[in-house]
Amino acid sequence: MWTVKTVGLGVVVLSLSAELIAWLLCRLKPARNLNEVLFFPSETSCLEHIFTPSSPRSCVCSLPHGVETSFSRLLRRIMSASSSLDLCIFAFSNMDLSRALLALRSRGVTIRVLSDKNYAAVTGSQIGVLRKAGICVRCHKGSETMHHKFAVLDGRLLVTGSLNWTLTAVQINRENILISEEPDLVQPYIQEFQKLWTQNDPAQLGLGSDQEAARLTSEDDAPQ
Amino acid sequence: MWTVKTVGLGVVVLSLSAELIAWLLCRLKPARNLNEVLFFPSETSCLEHIFTPSSPRSCVCSLPHGVETSFSRLLRRIMSASSSLDLCIFAFSNMDLSRALLALRSRGVTIRVLSDKNYAAVTGSQIGVLRKAGICVRCHKGSETMHHKFAVLDGRLLVTGSLNWTLTAVQINRENILISEEPDLVQPYIQEFQKLWTQNDPAQLGLGSDQEAARLTSEDDAPQ
């Protein structure tokens, strides 16, 4: 009788402890990192609800409403930045993405944009628009092409891929965007951005005169 | 006395079960997925030891030997494919990467290459070389640019980024490559490749005559 009671008690304790440990592990397990892939070209749809979420039904344009597309998902991710956005981009002419950066800036998000010097000057480039709005912009000064197309949001979310921030890339080309919170992936991009940002600091470019330094500073690095 | 024995036994059972569960969890926990990021331009170095690992000291070229670079790491990843390699690439003119694909093919790795139709015909493109070697190549037939630069190895390793497979991208430009085994990232690229591969099957292109079908088949889809 004693043996039966003891074995029974042991089984109960074993079951309870297993349940308890499983519950604890489940509670303590870190949330899974976000990973998402988007492919383009994207369908077109009305994006006003992303820019003005407080009045989602205010737009009466002819574009489809309430449709989730690759581009609306990308735009929503970009607009989710709450403290900082570092963008390293070869070509930037997409007006919706430019509007997104201006909206983030008006919310107080710290934005830094590093662009290729040759592309920044072409017709339709939004680099000048961003600079005029007071966003901190630098152009890569090397003779080589700065071909990156990545952004890091809030120091934790990576947005990268083949897609330049242009209308053609979004609406016509076959392109991809990879979005990830994996620290192993995000951290190297943060370091690369910081390296390129520092390398292209007008004050570090070994300029020959104060006048030249002043010219480059006003051209490439407008105050935030 | 009975109570003391019972409580003691309960404690022992509890401890043992906790140990057992912890051990099981440790054993059952999947290995951490590979995530790696490479930045370019890459330094140049001798790559012969990657192509001929059986005789690592055979090369007497003037390039630095035994130096690990971004490109040697990329090449080593590409050469690690053991069963399949699906490549979706806008521009492919890099002869080392072409040599890698030819070496993989000679090992029996199934290779599929989808390229942009306009770039495939330019001087220096390796698409013709691959096709002549019997690698299965298709060119994207749409009027839009096929701007992807990704590969999937063995259905489990993603290689993607801003980098076209050209010498300029590897040795001159500022570029990035992201390598990942995360299933959430790899699977969408597998699906996208399969979609584009099927869409660009010459047999599915609605050709008007047997002659045209034969021409496109020989041009775009050489047998493996």
Coordinates of C-alpha atoms in Angstrom, one line a residue:
Chain A
M1 CA 0.0 0.0 0.0
W2 CA 2.8 2.4 0.9
T3 CA 4.6 1.6 -2.3
V4 CA 1.5 2.2 -4.4
K5 CA 1.0 5.6 -2.7
T6 CA 4.6 6.6 -3.1
V7 CA 4.7 5.6 -6.8
G8 CA 1.3 7.4 -7.4
L9 CA 2.7 10.5 -5.6
G10 CA 5.8 10.4 -7.7
V11 CA 3.8 10.2 -10.9
V12 CA 1.7 13.2 -9.9
V13 CA 4.8 15.2 -8.9
L14 CA 6.5 14.3 -12.2
S15 CA 3.5 15.3 -14.3
L16 CA 3.1 18.6 -12.4
S17 CA 6.8 19.5 -12.7
A18 CA 6.8 18.7 -16.4
E19 CA 3.8 21.0 -16.8
L20 CA 5.3 23.7 -14.8
I21 CA 8.6 23.6 -16.7
A22 CA 6.9 23.6 -20.1
W23 CA 4.7 26.5 -19.1
L24 CA 7.8 28.5 -17.8
L25 CA 9.7 27.7 -21.0
C26 CA 6.8 28.8 -23.1
R27 CA 6.5 32.1 -21.1
L28 CA 10.3 32.7 -21.2
K29 CA 10.9 31.9 -24.9
P30 CA 11.8 35.1 -26.7
A31 CA 9.4 36.3 -29.4
R32 CA 10.2 35.1 -32.9
N33 CA 12.1 37.6 -35.0
L34 CA 10.2 39.2 -37.8
N35 CA 11.3 37.9 -41.3
E36 CA 9.3 39.0 -44.4
V37 CA 10.0 39.0 -48.1
L38 CA 8.2 41.2 -50.7
F39 CA 8.3 40.8 -54.5
F40 CA 7.7 43.4 -57.1
P41 CA 6.3 44.8 -59.4
S42 CA 3.5 45.8 -57.0
E43 CA -0.1 46.4 -57.8
T44 CA -1.1 50.0 -57.4
S45 CA -3.5 51.0 -54.6
C46 CA -4.5 54.0 -52.6
L47 CA -1.9 54.6 -49.9
E48 CA -3.6 57.6 -48.1
H49 CA -4.7 55.4 -45.1
I50 CA -0.9 54.7 -44.4
F51 CA -0.1 58.4 -44.4
T52 CA -3.2 59.5 -42.6
P53 CA -4.3 56.5 -40.4
S54 CA -6.6 58.7 -38.3
S55 CA -8.9 59.2 -41.3
P56 CA -8.7 56.0 -43.2
R57 CA -11.8 56.6 -45.4
S58 CA -11.1 60.2 -46.4
C59 CA -9.6 59.5 -49.8
V60 CA -11.9 59.4 -52.9
C61 CA -9.2 58.8 -55.5
S62 CA -9.8 56.3 -58.3
L63 CA -7.2 53.8 -57.1
P64 CA -8.3 50.6 -55.4
H65 CA -8.9 51.1 -51.6
G66 CA -8.2 48.7 -48.8
V67 CA -5.9 46.5 -51.0
E68 CA -2.7 45.3 -49.4
T69 CA 0.1 45.2 -51.9
S70 CA 3.9 44.6 -51.8
F71 CA 4.4 48.3 -51.9
S72 CA 1.8 49.2 -49.2
R73 CA 3.5 46.6 -46.9
L74 CA 6.9 48.2 -47.6
L75 CA 5.6 51.6 -47.0
R76 CA 3.9 50.5 -43.8
R77 CA 7.2 49.1 -42.6
I78 CA 9.0 52.3 -43.4
M79 CA 6.4 54.4 -41.7
S80 CA 6.7 52.2 -38.6
A81 CA 10.1 53.8 -37.7
S82 CA 9.7 55.5 -34.4
S83 CA 13.2 56.9 -33.6
S84 CA 15.6 56.6 -36.5
L85 CA 15.9 55.6 -40.1
D86 CA 19.3 55.2 -41.9
L87 CA 19.0 54.8 -45.6
C88 CA 21.8 53.9 -48.0
I89 CA 20.4 54.0 -51.5
F90 CA 21.7 54.2 -55.1
A91 CA 18.6 55.7 -56.7
F92 CA 15.7 57.5 -54.9
S93 CA 13.0 59.0 -57.1
N94 CA 9.8 57.4 -55.6
M95 CA 7.6 60.2 -54.4
D96 CA 5.6 58.1 -52.0
L97 CA 8.8 56.9 -50.3
S98 CA 10.0 60.5 -50.2
R99 CA 6.7 61.6 -48.6
A100 CA 7.1 58.8 -46.1
L101 CA 10.5 60.2 -45.0
L102 CA 9.1 63.7 -44.8
A103 CA 6.3 62.4 -42.6
L104 CA 8.7 60.5 -40.4
R105 CA 10.8 63.7 -40.0
S106 CA 7.8 65.7 -39.0
R107 CA 7.2 63.1 -36.3
G108 CA 10.7 63.6 -35.0
V109 CA 12.3 60.5 -36.4
T110 CA 16.1 61.0 -37.0
I111 CA 16.8 60.4 -40.6
R112 CA 20.1 60.0 -42.4
V113 CA 20.3 59.4 -46.1
L114 CA 23.4 58.3 -48.0
S115 CA 23.1 58.3 -51.8
D116 CA 25.2 57.8 -54.9
K117 CA 26.6 61.1 -56.0
N118 CA 25.9 60.6 -59.7
Y119 CA 22.3 59.5 -59.2
A120 CA 21.5 62.2 -56.7
A121 CA 21.7 64.9 -59.4
V122 CA 19.5 63.2 -62.1
T123 CA 16.0 64.6 -63.0
G124 CA 13.4 63.2 -60.6
S125 CA 15.8 62.3 -57.8
Q126 CA 14.2 63.0 -54.4
I127 CA 17.6 63.6 -52.8
G128 CA 17.3 67.4 -53.3
V129 CA 13.8 67.4 -52.0
L130 CA 14.9 65.6 -48.8
R131 CA 17.8 68.0 -48.3
K132 CA 15.6 71.1 -48.8
A133 CA 13.2 69.7 -46.2
G134 CA 16.2 69.6 -43.7
I135 CA 16.8 65.9 -43.8
C136 CA 20.5 65.0 -43.3
V137 CA 21.8 63.8 -46.7
R138 CA 25.3 62.8 -47.7
C139 CA 26.4 61.7 -51.2
H140 CA 29.0 59.0 -51.6
K141 CA 32.2 60.8 -52.8
G142 CA 34.2 57.9 -54.1
S143 CA 34.7 57.3 -57.9
E144 CA 32.9 53.9 -57.5
T145 CA 29.2 53.3 -57.6
M146 CA 27.4 53.2 -54.2
H147 CA 25.0 50.5 -55.3
H148 CA 23.4 49.6 -51.9
K149 CA 19.7 49.6 -51.4
F150 CA 19.1 49.1 -47.7
A151 CA 17.6 50.9 -44.7
V152 CA 17.8 50.2 -41.0
L153 CA 14.9 51.3 -38.9
D154 CA 15.2 52.1 -35.1
G155 CA 18.5 50.2 -35.1
R156 CA 16.6 46.9 -35.2
L157 CA 14.8 46.3 -38.5
L158 CA 16.6 45.8 -41.8
V159 CA 15.0 46.5 -45.2
T160 CA 17.2 45.4 -48.1
G161 CA 17.1 43.9 -51.5
S162 CA 17.4 44.6 -55.2
L163 CA 14.8 47.4 -55.2
N164 CA 15.9 51.0 -55.7
W165 CA 13.5 53.5 -54.4
T166 CA 12.1 54.4 -57.8
L167 CA 8.7 54.2 -59.4
T168 CA 10.0 51.9 -62.1
A169 CA 11.4 49.5 -59.5
V170 CA 8.2 49.4 -57.6
Q171 CA 5.7 49.3 -60.4
I172 CA 7.5 47.7 -63.4
N173 CA 10.6 45.7 -62.6
R174 CA 11.0 42.2 -61.1
E175 CA 12.5 43.1 -57.7
N176 CA 12.7 41.8 -54.2
I177 CA 12.8 43.3 -50.7
L178 CA 13.9 41.3 -47.6
I179 CA 12.8 42.6 -44.2
S180 CA 14.4 41.1 -41.0
E181 CA 14.9 41.7 -37.4
E182 CA 17.6 38.9 -37.1
P183 CA 20.4 40.6 -35.2
D184 CA 23.0 38.6 -37.1
L185 CA 21.7 40.3 -40.3
V186 CA 20.9 43.8 -38.9
Q187 CA 24.1 44.5 -37.1
P188 CA 26.5 44.3 -40.1
Y189 CA 24.3 46.7 -42.0
I190 CA 24.3 49.2 -39.1
Q191 CA 28.1 49.0 -39.0
E192 CA 28.4 49.4 -42.8
F193 CA 26.1 52.4 -42.7
Q194 CA 28.1 54.0 -39.9
K195 CA 31.4 53.4 -41.8
L196 CA 30.1 54.9 -45.0
W197 CA 28.4 57.8 -43.2
T198 CA 31.7 58.7 -41.5
Q199 CA 33.8 58.2 -44.6
N200 CA 31.5 60.7 -46.4
D201 CA 31.5 63.3 -43.7
P202 CA 32.5 66.5 -45.5
A203 CA 34.6 67.4 -42.5
Q204 CA 36.7 64.2 -43.1
L205 CA 37.2 64.6 -46.8
G206 CA 40.6 66.4 -46.5
L207 CA 39.4 69.5 -48.2
G208 CA 42.0 72.1 -49.2
S209 CA 40.2 75.3 -48.0
D210 CA 37.6 76.5 -45.7
Q211 CA 35.6 77.7 -48.7
E212 CA 35.6 74.2 -50.2
A213 CA 34.6 72.7 -46.8
A214 CA 31.7 75.2 -46.6
R215 CA 30.5 74.4 -50.1
L216 CA 30.5 70.7 -49.5
T217 CA 28.8 71.0 -46.1
S218 CA 25.9 72.9 -47.5
E219 CA 25.7 70.6 -50.5
D220 CA 25.9 67.2 -48.8
D221 CA 25.0 67.4 -45.2
A222 CA 22.1 69.7 -44.5
P223 CA 21.3 69.9 -40.7
Q224 CA 18.6 67.6 -39.3
Chain B
M1 CA 8.6 9.3 9.0
W2 CA 6.3 8.3 6.1
T3 CA 5.7 12.0 5.3
V4 CA 9.5 12.8 5.3
K5 CA 10.2 9.8 3.0
T6 CA 7.3 10.9 0.6
V7 CA 8.4 14.5 0.5
G8 CA 12.1 13.4 0.0
L9 CA 11.0 11.1 -2.9
G10 CA 8.9 13.9 -4.4
V11 CA 11.9 16.3 -4.3
V12 CA 14.2 13.7 -5.9
V13 CA 11.6 12.9 -8.7
L14 CA 11.1 16.6 -9.3
S15 CA 14.8 17.3 -9.6
L16 CA 15.3 14.3 -11.9
S17 CA 12.4 15.2 -14.1
A18 CA 13.6 18.8 -14.4
E19 CA 17.1 17.6 -15.4
L20 CA 15.6 15.1 -17.9
I21 CA 13.4 17.7 -19.5
A22 CA 16.3 20.3 -19.7
W23 CA 18.6 17.6 -21.3
L24 CA 15.9 16.6 -23.8
L25 CA 15.2 20.3 -24.7
C26 CA 18.9 20.9 -25.2
R27 CA 19.3 17.8 -27.4
L28 CA 16.1 18.6 -29.4
K29 CA 16.9 22.3 -29.9
P30 CA 17.6 22.9 -33.6
A31 CA 21.0 24.2 -34.6
R32 CA 21.1 28.0 -35.1
N33 CA 20.4 29.0 -38.6
L34 CA 23.3 30.4 -40.6
N35 CA 23.2 34.2 -41.2
E36 CA 26.0 36.1 -42.8
V37 CA 26.5 39.4 -44.5
L38 CA 29.3 40.3 -46.9
F39 CA 30.2 43.8 -48.1
F40 CA 32.0 44.8 -51.3
P41 CA 34.3 45.9 -53.0
S42 CA 36.3 42.8 -52.1
E43 CA 40.1 42.7 -51.9
T44 CA 41.6 40.5 -54.6
S45 CA 43.2 37.2 -53.7
C46 CA 44.1 33.8 -55.2
L47 CA 41.0 31.6 -55.4
E48 CA 42.6 28.4 -56.7
H49 CA 42.3 26.7 -53.4
I50 CA 38.5 27.0 -53.6
F51 CA 38.4 25.5 -57.0
T52 CA 41.0 22.8 -56.3
P53 CA 40.8 22.1 -52.6
S54 CA 42.8 18.9 -53.0
S55 CA 46.0 20.8 -54.0
P56 CA 45.7 24.0 -52.0
R57 CA 49.4 25.0 -52.5
S58 CA 49.6 24.4 -56.2
C59 CA 49.1 28.0 -57.4
V60 CA 52.1 30.3 -58.0
C61 CA 50.2 33.4 -59.2
S62 CA 51.1 36.8 -58.0
L63 CA 47.9 37.4 -56.1
P64 CA 47.9 37.1 -52.3
H65 CA 47.4 33.6 -51.1
G66 CA 45.6 32.3 -48.0
V67 CA 43.7 35.6 -47.7
E68 CA 40.0 35.4 -46.8
T69 CA 38.0 38.1 -48.6
S70 CA 34.3 38.9 -49.1
F71 CA 34.5 37.4 -52.5
S72 CA 36.3 34.2 -51.4
R73 CA 33.6 33.7 -48.8
L74 CA 30.9 34.2 -51.4
L75 CA 32.6 31.9 -53.8
R76 CA 33.1 29.3 -51.1
R77 CA 29.3 29.4 -50.3
I78 CA 28.4 29.0 -53.9
M79 CA 30.8 26.1 -54.3
S80 CA 29.2 24.5 -51.2
A81 CA 26.1 23.6 -53.2
S82 CA 25.8 19.8 -53.3
S83 CA 22.5 19.1 -55.1
S84 CA 21.0 22.2 -56.7
L85 CA 21.6 25.9 -57.4
D86 CA 18.8 28.2 -58.7
L87 CA 20.1 31.6 -59.8
C88 CA 18.0 34.6 -60.7
I89 CA 20.4 37.3 -61.9
F90 CA 20.2 40.6 -63.8
A91 CA 23.8 40.8 -64.9
F92 CA 26.3 37.9 -65.0
S93 CA 29.8 38.5 -66.4
N94 CA 32.1 37.4 -63.5
M95 CA 34.3 34.7 -64.8
D96 CA 35.2 33.2 -61.4
L97 CA 31.5 32.8 -60.6
S98 CA 30.9 31.3 -64.1
R99 CA 33.8 28.9 -63.4
A100 CA 32.1 28.0 -60.1
L101 CA 28.9 27.1 -61.8
L102 CA 30.7 25.0 -64.4
A103 CA 32.6 23.2 -61.6
L104 CA 29.3 22.5 -59.8
R105 CA 27.8 21.2 -62.9
S106 CA 30.7 18.8 -63.4
R107 CA 30.1 17.6 -59.9
G108 CA 26.5 16.8 -60.9
V109 CA 24.8 19.7 -59.2
T110 CA 21.5 20.7 -60.9
I111 CA 21.8 24.3 -62.0
R112 CA 19.1 26.6 -63.3
V113 CA 19.9 30.2 -64.4
L114 CA 17.3 32.8 -65.1
S115 CA 18.7 36.1 -66.5
D116 CA 17.5 39.4 -67.9
K117 CA 17.1 39.1 -71.7
N118 CA 18.7 42.4 -72.4
Y119 CA 21.8 41.9 -70.3
A120 CA 22.3 38.3 -71.4
A121 CA 23.3 39.5 -74.9
V122 CA 25.9 42.1 -73.9
T123 CA 29.6 41.7 -74.4
G124 CA 31.2 39.8 -71.5
S125 CA 28.0 38.2 -70.3
Q126 CA 28.6 34.6 -69.1
I127 CA 25.0 33.5 -70.0
G128 CA 26.1 32.2 -73.4
V129 CA 29.1 30.4 -71.8
L130 CA 26.8 28.6 -69.3
R131 CA 24.4 27.7 -72.0
K132 CA 27.1 26.3 -74.3
A133 CA 28.3 24.2 -71.3
G134 CA 24.9 22.6 -71.1
I135 CA 23.6 24.5 -68.1
C136 CA 19.8 25.1 -68.2
V137 CA 19.4 28.9 -68.9
R138 CA 16.2 30.9 -69.4
C139 CA 15.9 34.6 -70.2
H140 CA 13.1 36.6 -68.7
K141 CA 10.8 37.4 -71.7
G142 CA 8.8 40.3 -70.3
S143 CA 9.3 43.9 -71.4
E144 CA 10.2 44.8 -67.8
T145 CA 13.7 44.5 -66.3
M146 CA 14.4 41.3 -64.3
H147 CA 16.5 43.0 -61.6
H148 CA 16.8 40.2 -59.1
K149 CA 20.2 39.1 -57.8
F150 CA 19.6 36.0 -55.8
A151 CA 20.4 32.4 -55.6
V152 CA 19.1 29.4 -53.6
L153 CA 21.5 26.6 -52.9
D154 CA 20.2 23.0 -52.2
G155 CA 16.7 24.5 -51.4
R156 CA 17.9 25.8 -48.1
L157 CA 20.5 28.6 -48.4
L158 CA 19.6 32.0 -49.7
V159 CA 22.3 34.3 -51.3
T160 CA 20.8 37.7 -52.1
G161 CA 21.6 41.4 -52.1
S162 CA 22.5 44.4 -54.3
L163 CA 25.5 42.6 -56.0
N164 CA 25.2 41.6 -59.7
W165 CA 27.6 38.8 -60.6
T166 CA 30.0 41.1 -62.4
L167 CA 33.7 42.0 -61.9
T168 CA 32.8 45.7 -61.3
A169 CA 30.3 44.8 -58.6
V170 CA 32.8 42.5 -56.8
Q171 CA 35.9 44.6 -57.1
I172 CA 34.8 48.3 -57.4
N173 CA 31.2 49.1 -56.3
R174 CA 29.8 49.4 -52.8
E175 CA 27.6 46.3 -52.6
N176 CA 26.1 43.9 -50.1
I177 CA 25.3 40.2 -50.0
L178 CA 23.1 38.6 -47.4
I179 CA 23.4 34.8 -46.8
S180 CA 20.7 33.1 -44.8
E181 CA 19.3 29.7 -43.9
E182 CA 16.2 31.2 -42.2
P183 CA 13.3 29.2 -43.7
D184 CA 11.0 32.3 -43.5
L185 CA 13.4 34.1 -45.9
V186 CA 14.5 31.2 -48.1
Q187 CA 11.0 29.8 -48.9
P188 CA 9.6 32.9 -50.6
Y189 CA 12.6 33.1 -52.9
I190 CA 12.2 29.4 -53.8
Q191 CA 8.6 30.1 -54.7
E192 CA 9.5 33.3 -56.7
F193 CA 12.2 31.4 -58.6
Q194 CA 9.8 28.6 -59.5
K195 CA 7.1 31.1 -60.6
L196 CA 9.5 33.0 -62.9
W197 CA 11.1 29.8 -64.2
T198 CA 7.7 28.4 -65.2
Q199 CA 6.5 31.8 -66.7
N200 CA 9.6 31.8 -68.9
D201 CA 9.4 28.2 -70.0
P202 CA 9.6 28.5 -73.9
A203 CA 6.8 25.8 -74.1
Q204 CA 4.5 28.1 -72.1
L205 CA 5.1 31.3 -74.2
G206 CA 2.3 30.8 -76.6
L207 CA 4.5 30.5 -79.6
G208 CA 2.9 30.7 -83.1
S209 CA 4.8 27.9 -84.9
D210 CA 6.9 24.8 -84.3
Q211 CA 9.8 26.6 -85.9
E212 CA 9.6 29.5 -83.4
A213 CA 9.3 27.1 -80.5
A214 CA 12.4 25.2 -81.7
R215 CA 14.3 28.4 -82.0
L216 CA 13.5 29.7 -78.6
T217 CA 14.1 26.3 -77.0
S218 CA 17.6 26.1 -78.3
E219 CA 18.2 29.7 -77.4
D220 CA 16.8 29.8 -73.9
D221 CA 16.6 26.4 -72.4
A222 CA 19.5 24.2 -73.2
P223 CA 19.2 20.7 -71.6
Q224 CA 20.9 20.2 -68.3

